[in-house]
C-alpha cells in the first residue's frame, strides 16, 4: 500500500478542527491531556473526529480506484461528547470511547459493513457509569483500557484522575462498576502540610507481565509527580488464564511456602508476617486452581501471547482470602534517583509501560557441553522471558528506564499486616533518556510547550524491545535490544553458573550500551515557535500491506512512515539487476550502458557507536580514595582508551566513505547535466515534429475507420446470394416437420376432448353402479371397460408420437 493513499484518504478530512499548537495561553487551557483518537481492528481503521466516529477498510484503500477511498460514519447515539480516547478490545467487537469525563462502549459492526450502500452504519452503544463519569464535577478520565485476560475481552477498566480504578463488564453490566479500587489515599481537609497536587492526580496505568510470578496479576498506576503504585493481585470477575501460568505460579508459591516450613530459624515478627503472606498467596492460587479442576477448559487449544497453551475459565472468588481487597503498594523507590530537569519545566509524568525482555538462545546452542548440560539447556530455554522493564515518560522529554529486579508479591488489606511497617517496593533505574525536547523548545523560545506536552508510549507488536514515543514535538523510536538481551543472557548465566555470577554481571554492566533513541518525525517549527502534536499512533503490521507506522497530528494530518523489518541485506551486482533484452529485439538498437554507482560495490554499514555506561558515580559522602575506587578508575581509563582508538578507526572509515560519496555526487551532477541537455533537445524541434506526425496519424486513422464502416454496411446489404440445394432441402424438411407438429397438436387436442367426454360420462355411471348394482349386468360393465381402455391407448400413442417428433425437430 502506498503511503500517498493514506495521506490523501478522505477519512482524515475536517473543516472545523483547529490545526497546530502554539505557546499562547489559550491553547490547552485545561492542561495536559491524554489523546488517542485512532485505532486499528485488523484491516479496519477507526478515527474519531470531534463527536464523530469514522471507519474505513485498508483493503479497499490499497486499491488504485478513487471510489474505494471512502469511509463510513458509525452512528452511536450515546456518543454525544468530544472524543479524547479510543481503545478496542482483543476480540475486535467492543470499542470504548472516552471524553473528558464521559465514557461509552460501542459495539462495532461486522466486516461486511463495507458492502452497505449507505454512508452511515448504525451501531449499538451504551453509556458507562453515568452516575460516576457523566455527572457534574466528575473527575477527568485518565485512561481507559481492556484487561487482556478478561473472558471474551469484555473487562473494561476506567482510571480517573482521583486514583479510582473501576471495572465494568461490557457484555452485561456497564451502569455500575463490578469493583472499585483506590490507588491514592483519601484527601484530608486538615490544616498543615499537604502533599503535592500532582502526587494526588493519576496520569496513566498499565498491566504487568511475567510467566512464573505475580506480574500478570498486577496493575501499576502512575501519578503526575512520577510516583508509581501497584495493586496485586488484580483479577477480572471472569477471566481466561493460561493453565501453564497457574501451574508455574503454584510451583513458585509452593516452593516459598516449603522453605518457610523447613526453616529452622527462630520465629520473629518479620518472619511470621512473611510466612502468613506466603500462606495466603498459596490459598489464593489454590482457590483458582480448584475451579479449573471442577469445570472444563474454556478453550482446548488457544494461542496466547506466551505461546500455545490451554486456557481455563476462572471467576474471582467471592469468599475467603481471595475475595479481600488487595493492598496498595508503593510508592516505588527508584534507585539510584533518576535525573530531573534543572528548571522544573515539564517534569510531570504522563505515561507508563511494562515490557518483557526476551533472551537469546543462540549462545546456549554454541556453548560447550561441559558448561551447559542438556538438562540446564532445556531449563534455560523454558525461561525465555525473565527481565521486566518499566518505562516512565515525562513532559520534559525525559524517559526513565527501570528494571523490575525485585518482583512484586500479592498482598491483601487486612488487620494482620496493618500493624507492621510496610516495606516499599523498588525499581532499579538503568538510565534516563533525554529526547532533547527541552533544549529544542528553550532554544526557540517556546518553553511553554513543555507544560502541555504529554508523551505516550506505543510498543511495536513484532519487536517488543522497540517502542515509539509520541509527543508534542514529533515521534521518537527507542530500541532497548542492544542492552536488554545482554542483561537477560546474564541472568540466565547467573542461574546456570553461580560461581562466576558476580564477575559476569559486573562485566556486562560495564559494557552495556545505552538505549538507541532516534527521531522519526519532527513537527516543531522554530521560526513560528509552534508545533503539531501527535495525537495518535497506529502500527499496520499486516504483511499484505507495507509495514507502516501511521501518525496523526491534532489537525488530522496523517503522517505514514515505512518501517523496515529486520531482514538481512542481500548484496547483488547492480549490473546483473538490469533487465536483459533478447537479441532478436535488440538488433539495430544501440542500448546505453547502465549507470553503475561508485557506492554500490558493497553495502555500507555505519560503524556502531557503542557507548558504555560510566563506571564512576559521584557520591558527595565519599571524600576519600580507597583501593576499590582506584581499581575502578583504572578500569575506566583502560575502557576509555580502547573506545578512543575505536572511535578513531571508525572516523577514518567514515572519511573514506565520505570521499567516495563526494566523487559519486560529482558523477551524478555531470550525468544530470547530460540528461537535461538531452531533454532540452527532445522538447525542442524534435518534439514539434513528433507532435505533427502524431496529429497526421490520428486523422488518417479516423478516415480509415470511416471507410471500414462503409464497407461493412455495403457488405451486409449485398449479401443476397441464393441458397444451396442442401439448404433448400433442409428448409423443406423443416416445413414438413412443422406441419406434422401442428397436425399432432390438433389431434392431441381432439383426443383430450374425447377423453374428457368419456370421463364425464363415467362419473355418473360409477355412482349409478353403486346404487343399482343388482340391475347392471356383466356384459354392460365389460363394454364400458373396453371402451375406456381403447380411448386410453389412443391417447397414450399420440403423446409418444408427439414426443418423438419434438426430439427429431430439436436434432
Coordinates of C-alpha atoms in Angstrom, one line a residue, residues 150-577:
X150 CA -10.9 -10.9 30.7
X151 CA -13.3 -13.5 29.5
X152 CA -14.5 -12.6 26.0
X153 CA -12.4 -9.4 26.1
X154 CA -15.3 -7.6 27.9
X155 CA -13.4 -6.5 31.0
X156 CA -13.2 -2.7 30.8
X157 CA -11.1 -0.6 33.2
X158 CA -11.6 3.1 33.7
X159 CA -9.0 5.1 35.6
X160 CA -9.9 8.6 36.7
X161 CA -7.6 11.3 37.8
X162 CA -8.5 10.9 41.5
X163 CA -6.9 7.4 41.5
X164 CA -10.1 5.3 41.4
X165 CA -9.9 2.3 39.1
X166 CA -13.4 1.0 38.2
X167 CA -14.0 -2.4 36.5
X168 CA -17.0 -2.9 34.2
X169 CA -18.3 -5.8 32.2
X170 CA -19.2 -4.5 28.7
X171 CA -21.4 -7.6 27.9
X172 CA -23.7 -7.4 31.0
X173 CA -23.2 -4.5 33.3
X174 CA -22.0 -1.1 32.4
X175 CA -24.2 1.1 34.7
X176 CA -22.5 0.1 37.9
X177 CA -18.8 -1.0 38.4
X178 CA -18.1 -4.5 39.4
X179 CA -15.3 -3.3 41.7
X180 CA -13.6 0.0 42.5
X181 CA -10.1 0.2 43.8
X182 CA -8.4 3.3 45.1
X183 CA -4.7 3.8 44.2
X184 CA -4.4 7.1 46.1
X185 CA -5.1 7.7 49.8
X186 CA -8.2 9.8 50.5
X187 CA -7.7 13.5 50.7
X188 CA -7.9 15.3 54.0
X189 CA -9.1 18.8 54.7
X190 CA -7.0 19.3 57.8
X191 CA -4.6 22.2 58.1
X192 CA -0.9 21.7 57.9
X193 CA 1.3 20.1 55.3
X194 CA -0.4 18.9 52.2
X195 CA 1.2 16.7 49.5
X196 CA 2.0 17.9 46.1
X197 CA -1.0 18.4 43.9
X198 CA 0.5 16.3 41.1
X199 CA 1.0 13.5 43.6
X200 CA -2.7 13.3 44.1
X201 CA -3.6 13.0 40.4
X202 CA -3.1 9.8 38.4
X203 CA -1.8 10.2 34.8
X204 CA -1.9 6.6 33.5
X205 CA -1.8 2.9 34.4
X206 CA -0.6 -0.4 32.8
X207 CA -0.6 -4.1 33.3
X208 CA 2.3 -6.2 34.5
X209 CA 3.8 -9.2 32.7
X210 CA 5.5 -12.4 33.6
X211 CA 5.5 -16.1 33.4
X212 CA 6.0 -17.6 36.9
X213 CA 5.4 -14.6 39.1
X214 CA 2.7 -12.1 40.1
X215 CA 3.3 -9.8 37.2
X216 CA 0.2 -10.6 35.1
X217 CA -2.0 -10.1 38.3
X218 CA -0.5 -6.6 38.9
X219 CA -1.7 -3.2 37.8
X220 CA 0.7 -0.2 38.0
X221 CA -0.6 3.3 38.4
X222 CA 1.5 6.5 37.7
X223 CA 0.9 9.9 39.2
X224 CA 1.8 13.1 37.6
X225 CA 4.5 13.6 40.2
X226 CA 6.2 10.4 39.0
X227 CA 5.2 8.2 41.9
X228 CA 4.3 4.6 40.9
X229 CA 1.8 2.5 42.9
X230 CA 0.8 -1.1 42.4
X231 CA -2.1 -3.3 43.2
X232 CA -1.7 -7.1 43.4
X233 CA -3.5 -9.4 42.9
X234 CA -5.9 -7.9 40.4
X235 CA -8.1 -10.4 38.7
X236 CA -11.2 -9.7 36.5
X237 CA -14.6 -11.0 37.6
X238 CA -14.5 -13.6 34.7
X239 CA -11.0 -14.4 33.4
X240 CA -9.4 -16.7 30.9
X241 CA -6.0 -17.7 32.2
X242 CA -3.4 -20.0 30.6
X243 CA -3.2 -23.2 32.5
X244 CA 0.6 -23.2 32.3
X245 CA 0.8 -19.8 34.1
X246 CA -1.3 -21.1 37.0
X247 CA 0.8 -24.2 37.3
X248 CA 4.1 -22.2 37.3
X249 CA 2.8 -19.7 39.8
X250 CA 1.6 -22.5 42.1
X251 CA 5.1 -24.1 42.0
X252 CA 6.6 -20.7 42.7
X253 CA 4.4 -20.0 45.8
X254 CA 4.6 -23.6 47.0
X255 CA 8.4 -23.6 46.9
X256 CA 8.5 -20.4 49.0
X257 CA 6.0 -22.0 51.4
X258 CA 8.1 -25.1 51.8
X259 CA 11.2 -23.0 52.5
X260 CA 9.4 -21.4 55.5
X261 CA 8.1 -24.7 56.7
X262 CA 11.6 -26.3 56.6
X263 CA 13.3 -23.3 58.0
X264 CA 14.9 -23.7 61.5
X265 CA 15.3 -20.0 62.2
X266 CA 13.7 -18.7 65.5
X267 CA 10.4 -17.1 64.8
X268 CA 10.3 -13.3 64.6
X269 CA 7.7 -10.7 63.8
X270 CA 9.0 -10.1 60.2
X271 CA 9.5 -13.8 59.7
X272 CA 5.9 -14.6 60.9
X273 CA 4.4 -11.8 58.8
X274 CA 6.1 -13.0 55.6
X275 CA 5.1 -16.6 56.4
X276 CA 1.5 -15.6 56.8
X277 CA 1.7 -13.7 53.5
X278 CA 3.0 -16.7 51.6
X279 CA 0.4 -18.9 53.1
X280 CA -2.4 -16.6 51.9
X281 CA -0.9 -16.4 48.5
X282 CA -0.9 -20.2 48.4
X283 CA -4.6 -20.2 49.4
X284 CA -5.4 -17.7 46.7
X285 CA -3.8 -19.8 44.0
X286 CA -5.3 -23.0 45.3
X287 CA -8.8 -21.4 45.1
X288 CA -8.2 -20.6 41.4
X289 CA -6.8 -24.0 40.5
X290 CA -9.7 -25.7 42.3
X291 CA -12.1 -24.1 39.8
X292 CA -10.1 -25.4 36.9
X293 CA -10.4 -29.0 38.1
X294 CA -14.2 -28.7 38.6
X295 CA -15.0 -27.4 35.1
X296 CA -14.0 -27.9 31.5
X297 CA -11.4 -25.6 30.0
X298 CA -12.8 -22.6 28.1
X299 CA -10.7 -23.4 25.0
X300 CA -8.9 -26.6 24.5
X301 CA -6.2 -25.1 22.4
X302 CA -5.8 -21.4 22.0
X303 CA -2.9 -19.2 21.0
X304 CA -1.8 -16.7 23.7
X305 CA 1.0 -14.2 23.7
X306 CA 3.2 -16.6 25.6
X307 CA 2.6 -19.4 23.2
X308 CA 0.1 -22.1 22.5
X309 CA -1.5 -23.2 25.8
X310 CA -4.7 -24.4 27.3
X311 CA -7.0 -21.6 28.5
X312 CA -9.1 -22.1 31.6
X313 CA -12.0 -20.1 32.8
X314 CA -12.0 -18.9 36.4
X315 CA -14.1 -16.5 38.4
X316 CA -12.8 -14.1 41.1
X317 CA -13.6 -15.8 44.4
X318 CA -16.3 -14.1 46.5
X319 CA -15.4 -15.7 49.8
X320 CA -12.2 -16.3 51.8
X321 CA -8.9 -14.6 51.5
X322 CA -9.1 -14.4 47.7
X323 CA -12.2 -12.1 47.9
X324 CA -10.4 -9.5 50.1
X325 CA -9.3 -6.2 48.6
X326 CA -5.6 -6.1 47.7
X327 CA -3.5 -3.5 49.5
X328 CA -1.9 -0.6 47.7
X329 CA 1.8 -1.0 47.4
X330 CA 4.1 2.0 46.9
X331 CA 5.2 4.5 46.1
X332 CA 8.1 2.6 44.5
X333 CA 11.6 3.6 45.4
X334 CA 13.8 4.4 42.3
X335 CA 17.4 3.6 43.0
X336 CA 19.5 5.4 42.0
X337 CA 17.4 8.5 41.7
X338 CA 16.7 9.4 38.1
X339 CA 17.8 12.7 36.5
X340 CA 15.4 15.6 36.8
X341 CA 15.2 18.8 34.8
X342 CA 17.0 21.7 36.4
X343 CA 14.4 24.4 35.9
X344 CA 11.5 22.0 36.7
X345 CA 9.6 22.8 33.4
X346 CA 7.6 19.8 32.1
X347 CA 8.6 17.5 34.9
X348 CA 5.1 16.0 35.1
X349 CA 4.9 12.3 34.3
X350 CA 2.4 11.3 31.5
X351 CA 2.6 7.6 30.7
X352 CA 4.0 4.2 31.9
X353 CA 4.5 0.9 30.1
X354 CA 5.7 -2.5 31.2
X355 CA 7.5 -4.8 28.7
X356 CA 9.4 -8.1 28.9
X357 CA 12.9 -8.6 27.5
X358 CA 13.4 -11.9 25.5
X359 CA 16.6 -13.9 26.0
X360 CA 18.9 -15.0 23.2
X361 CA 19.1 -18.8 22.8
X362 CA 21.9 -18.7 20.2
X363 CA 24.6 -18.7 22.9
X364 CA 23.1 -21.8 24.5
X365 CA 23.4 -23.7 21.2
X366 CA 27.0 -22.7 20.7
X367 CA 28.2 -23.1 24.3
X368 CA 30.3 -26.1 25.3
X369 CA 28.5 -29.1 26.7
X370 CA 30.5 -29.2 30.0
X371 CA 29.4 -25.7 30.9
X372 CA 25.8 -26.2 29.9
X373 CA 24.5 -29.8 30.2
X374 CA 21.4 -30.8 28.3
X375 CA 19.2 -30.5 31.3
X376 CA 20.4 -27.0 32.0
X377 CA 19.8 -26.0 28.4
X378 CA 16.2 -27.2 28.4
X379 CA 15.6 -25.4 31.8
X380 CA 17.0 -22.2 30.4
X381 CA 15.0 -22.4 27.2
X382 CA 11.8 -22.7 29.3
X383 CA 12.8 -19.4 31.0
X384 CA 12.6 -17.4 27.8
X385 CA 11.4 -14.1 29.4
X386 CA 12.5 -13.1 32.8
X387 CA 13.5 -9.4 32.8
X388 CA 10.8 -6.8 33.3
X389 CA 11.5 -3.3 32.1
X390 CA 9.3 -0.3 33.2
X391 CA 9.5 3.0 31.3
X392 CA 8.1 6.3 32.5
X393 CA 7.7 9.3 30.2
X394 CA 7.8 12.9 31.4
X395 CA 6.6 16.1 29.7
X396 CA 10.2 17.5 29.6
X397 CA 11.2 14.7 27.2
X398 CA 12.9 12.5 29.9
X399 CA 12.2 8.8 29.8
X400 CA 13.2 6.8 32.9
X401 CA 14.2 3.2 32.1
X402 CA 13.8 1.0 35.2
X403 CA 14.4 -2.8 35.8
X404 CA 12.0 -4.8 37.7
X405 CA 14.6 -6.8 39.6
X406 CA 12.6 -7.2 42.8
X407 CA 9.3 -8.8 41.7
X408 CA 6.2 -7.7 43.5
X409 CA 4.1 -10.0 45.6
X410 CA 0.4 -10.3 46.4
X411 CA -0.8 -8.5 49.5
X412 CA -4.2 -8.0 51.0
X413 CA -5.6 -5.3 53.1
X414 CA -6.2 -6.9 56.5
X415 CA -5.5 -6.3 60.1
X416 CA -2.5 -8.7 60.3
X417 CA -0.3 -6.6 58.1
X418 CA -1.7 -3.2 59.1
X419 CA 0.4 -3.0 62.3
X420 CA 3.7 -3.8 60.6
X421 CA 5.6 -1.1 58.8
X422 CA 5.2 -1.7 55.1
X423 CA 8.3 -2.3 53.0
X424 CA 8.2 -0.1 50.0
X425 CA 8.9 -1.9 46.7
X426 CA 11.7 -0.6 44.4
X427 CA 12.8 -0.4 40.8
X428 CA 16.4 -0.3 39.6
X429 CA 16.9 2.7 37.4
X430 CA 19.1 1.7 34.4
X431 CA 19.2 5.0 32.7
X432 CA 17.4 8.2 31.9
X433 CA 16.9 9.0 28.2
X434 CA 16.8 12.7 27.2
X435 CA 14.9 13.1 23.9
X436 CA 16.2 16.7 23.6
X437 CA 12.8 18.4 23.8
X438 CA 13.8 20.8 26.5
X439 CA 16.8 22.2 24.6
X440 CA 14.8 22.3 21.3
X441 CA 11.9 24.2 22.9
X442 CA 14.0 26.6 25.0
X443 CA 16.4 27.3 22.1
X444 CA 13.5 28.6 20.1
X445 CA 11.9 30.4 23.0
X446 CA 8.9 28.1 23.2
X447 CA 9.4 26.5 26.6
X448 CA 5.7 26.8 27.4
X449 CA 5.0 23.9 25.1
X450 CA 6.7 21.6 27.6
X451 CA 3.9 22.3 30.1
X452 CA 1.3 20.9 27.8
X453 CA 3.4 18.1 26.4
X454 CA 2.1 14.6 27.2
X455 CA 4.4 11.8 25.7
X456 CA 2.7 8.5 25.2
X457 CA 4.2 5.0 24.5
X458 CA 3.4 2.6 21.7
X459 CA 5.0 -0.8 21.8
X460 CA 6.0 -2.4 18.4
X461 CA 3.8 -5.5 18.0
X462 CA 6.5 -7.6 16.4
X463 CA 9.6 -6.4 18.2
X464 CA 8.8 -5.9 21.9
X465 CA 12.2 -4.2 22.6
X466 CA 11.2 -1.3 20.3
X467 CA 9.0 1.4 21.4
X468 CA 7.6 4.6 19.9
X469 CA 7.2 7.8 21.9
X470 CA 4.7 10.3 20.5
X471 CA 4.7 13.8 21.9
X472 CA 4.0 17.5 21.0
X473 CA 7.3 17.7 19.1
X474 CA 7.0 14.6 16.9
X475 CA 7.9 10.9 17.4
X476 CA 11.0 9.2 18.8
X477 CA 11.9 5.5 18.5
X478 CA 13.6 3.7 21.4
X479 CA 15.5 0.5 20.8
X480 CA 16.2 -1.5 24.1
X481 CA 17.6 -4.5 22.3
X482 CA 21.3 -3.7 22.5
X483 CA 21.4 -3.9 26.3
X484 CA 18.2 -5.8 27.2
X485 CA 19.4 -9.0 25.5
X486 CA 22.8 -8.7 27.3
X487 CA 21.2 -8.4 30.7
X488 CA 18.8 -11.2 30.1
X489 CA 21.5 -13.5 29.0
X490 CA 23.5 -12.6 32.1
X491 CA 20.6 -13.6 34.3
X492 CA 20.5 -16.9 32.5
X493 CA 24.2 -17.4 33.1
X494 CA 23.6 -16.4 36.7
X495 CA 21.2 -19.3 37.1
X496 CA 23.5 -21.7 35.3
X497 CA 26.9 -20.9 36.7
X498 CA 26.6 -19.3 40.1
X499 CA 30.4 -19.3 40.7
X500 CA 31.0 -16.7 38.0
X501 CA 27.8 -14.8 38.5
X502 CA 29.2 -11.7 40.1
X503 CA 32.1 -11.3 37.7
X504 CA 29.9 -11.9 34.7
X505 CA 27.2 -9.4 35.9
X506 CA 29.8 -6.7 36.7
X507 CA 31.5 -7.1 33.2
X508 CA 28.1 -6.9 31.4
X509 CA 27.0 -3.8 33.3
X510 CA 30.3 -2.1 32.5
X511 CA 30.0 -2.9 28.8
X512 CA 26.2 -2.5 28.4
X513 CA 25.4 0.2 25.9
X514 CA 22.7 2.8 26.2
X515 CA 19.2 2.8 24.6
X516 CA 19.2 3.9 20.9
X517 CA 16.9 6.9 20.6
X518 CA 16.0 8.0 17.1
X519 CA 13.8 10.9 16.0
X520 CA 11.4 9.7 13.3
X521 CA 9.2 12.8 12.9
X522 CA 9.9 16.4 14.0
X523 CA 6.8 18.6 13.9
X524 CA 8.3 21.6 15.7
X525 CA 8.9 24.8 13.8
X526 CA 11.5 27.1 15.4
X527 CA 10.5 30.0 13.2
X528 CA 6.9 30.0 14.2
X529 CA 7.6 28.7 17.7
X530 CA 4.8 26.2 17.3
X531 CA 4.3 22.5 16.7
X532 CA 1.7 20.0 15.6
X533 CA 1.3 17.4 18.4
X534 CA 0.9 13.8 17.6
X535 CA -2.4 12.6 19.0
X536 CA -2.5 9.0 17.7
X537 CA -0.2 6.2 16.5
X538 CA -1.3 3.0 14.6
X539 CA 1.1 0.3 13.6
X540 CA -0.1 -1.5 10.5
X541 CA 1.8 -4.8 10.7
X542 CA -0.2 -6.7 8.1
X543 CA 2.2 -8.4 5.8
X544 CA -0.1 -7.9 2.8
X545 CA 0.4 -4.2 3.2
X546 CA 3.5 -2.2 3.8
X547 CA 4.8 -2.2 7.4
X548 CA 3.7 1.3 8.2
X549 CA 3.7 3.5 11.3
X550 CA 0.7 5.8 10.8
X551 CA 0.8 9.0 12.9
X552 CA -1.9 11.6 13.2
X553 CA -1.5 15.2 14.3
X554 CA -4.1 17.3 16.2
X555 CA -5.1 18.9 12.9
X556 CA -5.9 15.5 11.4
X557 CA -2.9 15.4 9.2
X558 CA -1.8 11.8 8.6
X559 CA 2.0 11.0 8.5
X560 CA 2.8 7.5 7.3
X561 CA 6.3 6.1 7.9
X562 CA 7.6 3.0 6.3
X563 CA 9.1 0.6 8.9
X564 CA 11.6 -1.9 7.5
X565 CA 11.6 -5.3 9.2
X566 CA 14.9 -6.6 10.4
X567 CA 15.8 -8.7 7.4
X568 CA 19.4 -9.5 6.2
X569 CA 20.7 -7.3 3.5
X570 CA 21.3 -9.1 0.2
X571 CA 24.1 -7.7 -1.8
X572 CA 23.7 -8.0 -5.5
X573 CA 25.6 -6.8 -8.5
X574 CA 23.8 -3.7 -9.9
X575 CA 24.8 -4.7 -13.4
X576 CA 23.1 -8.1 -13.1
X577 CA 19.9 -6.4 -11.9

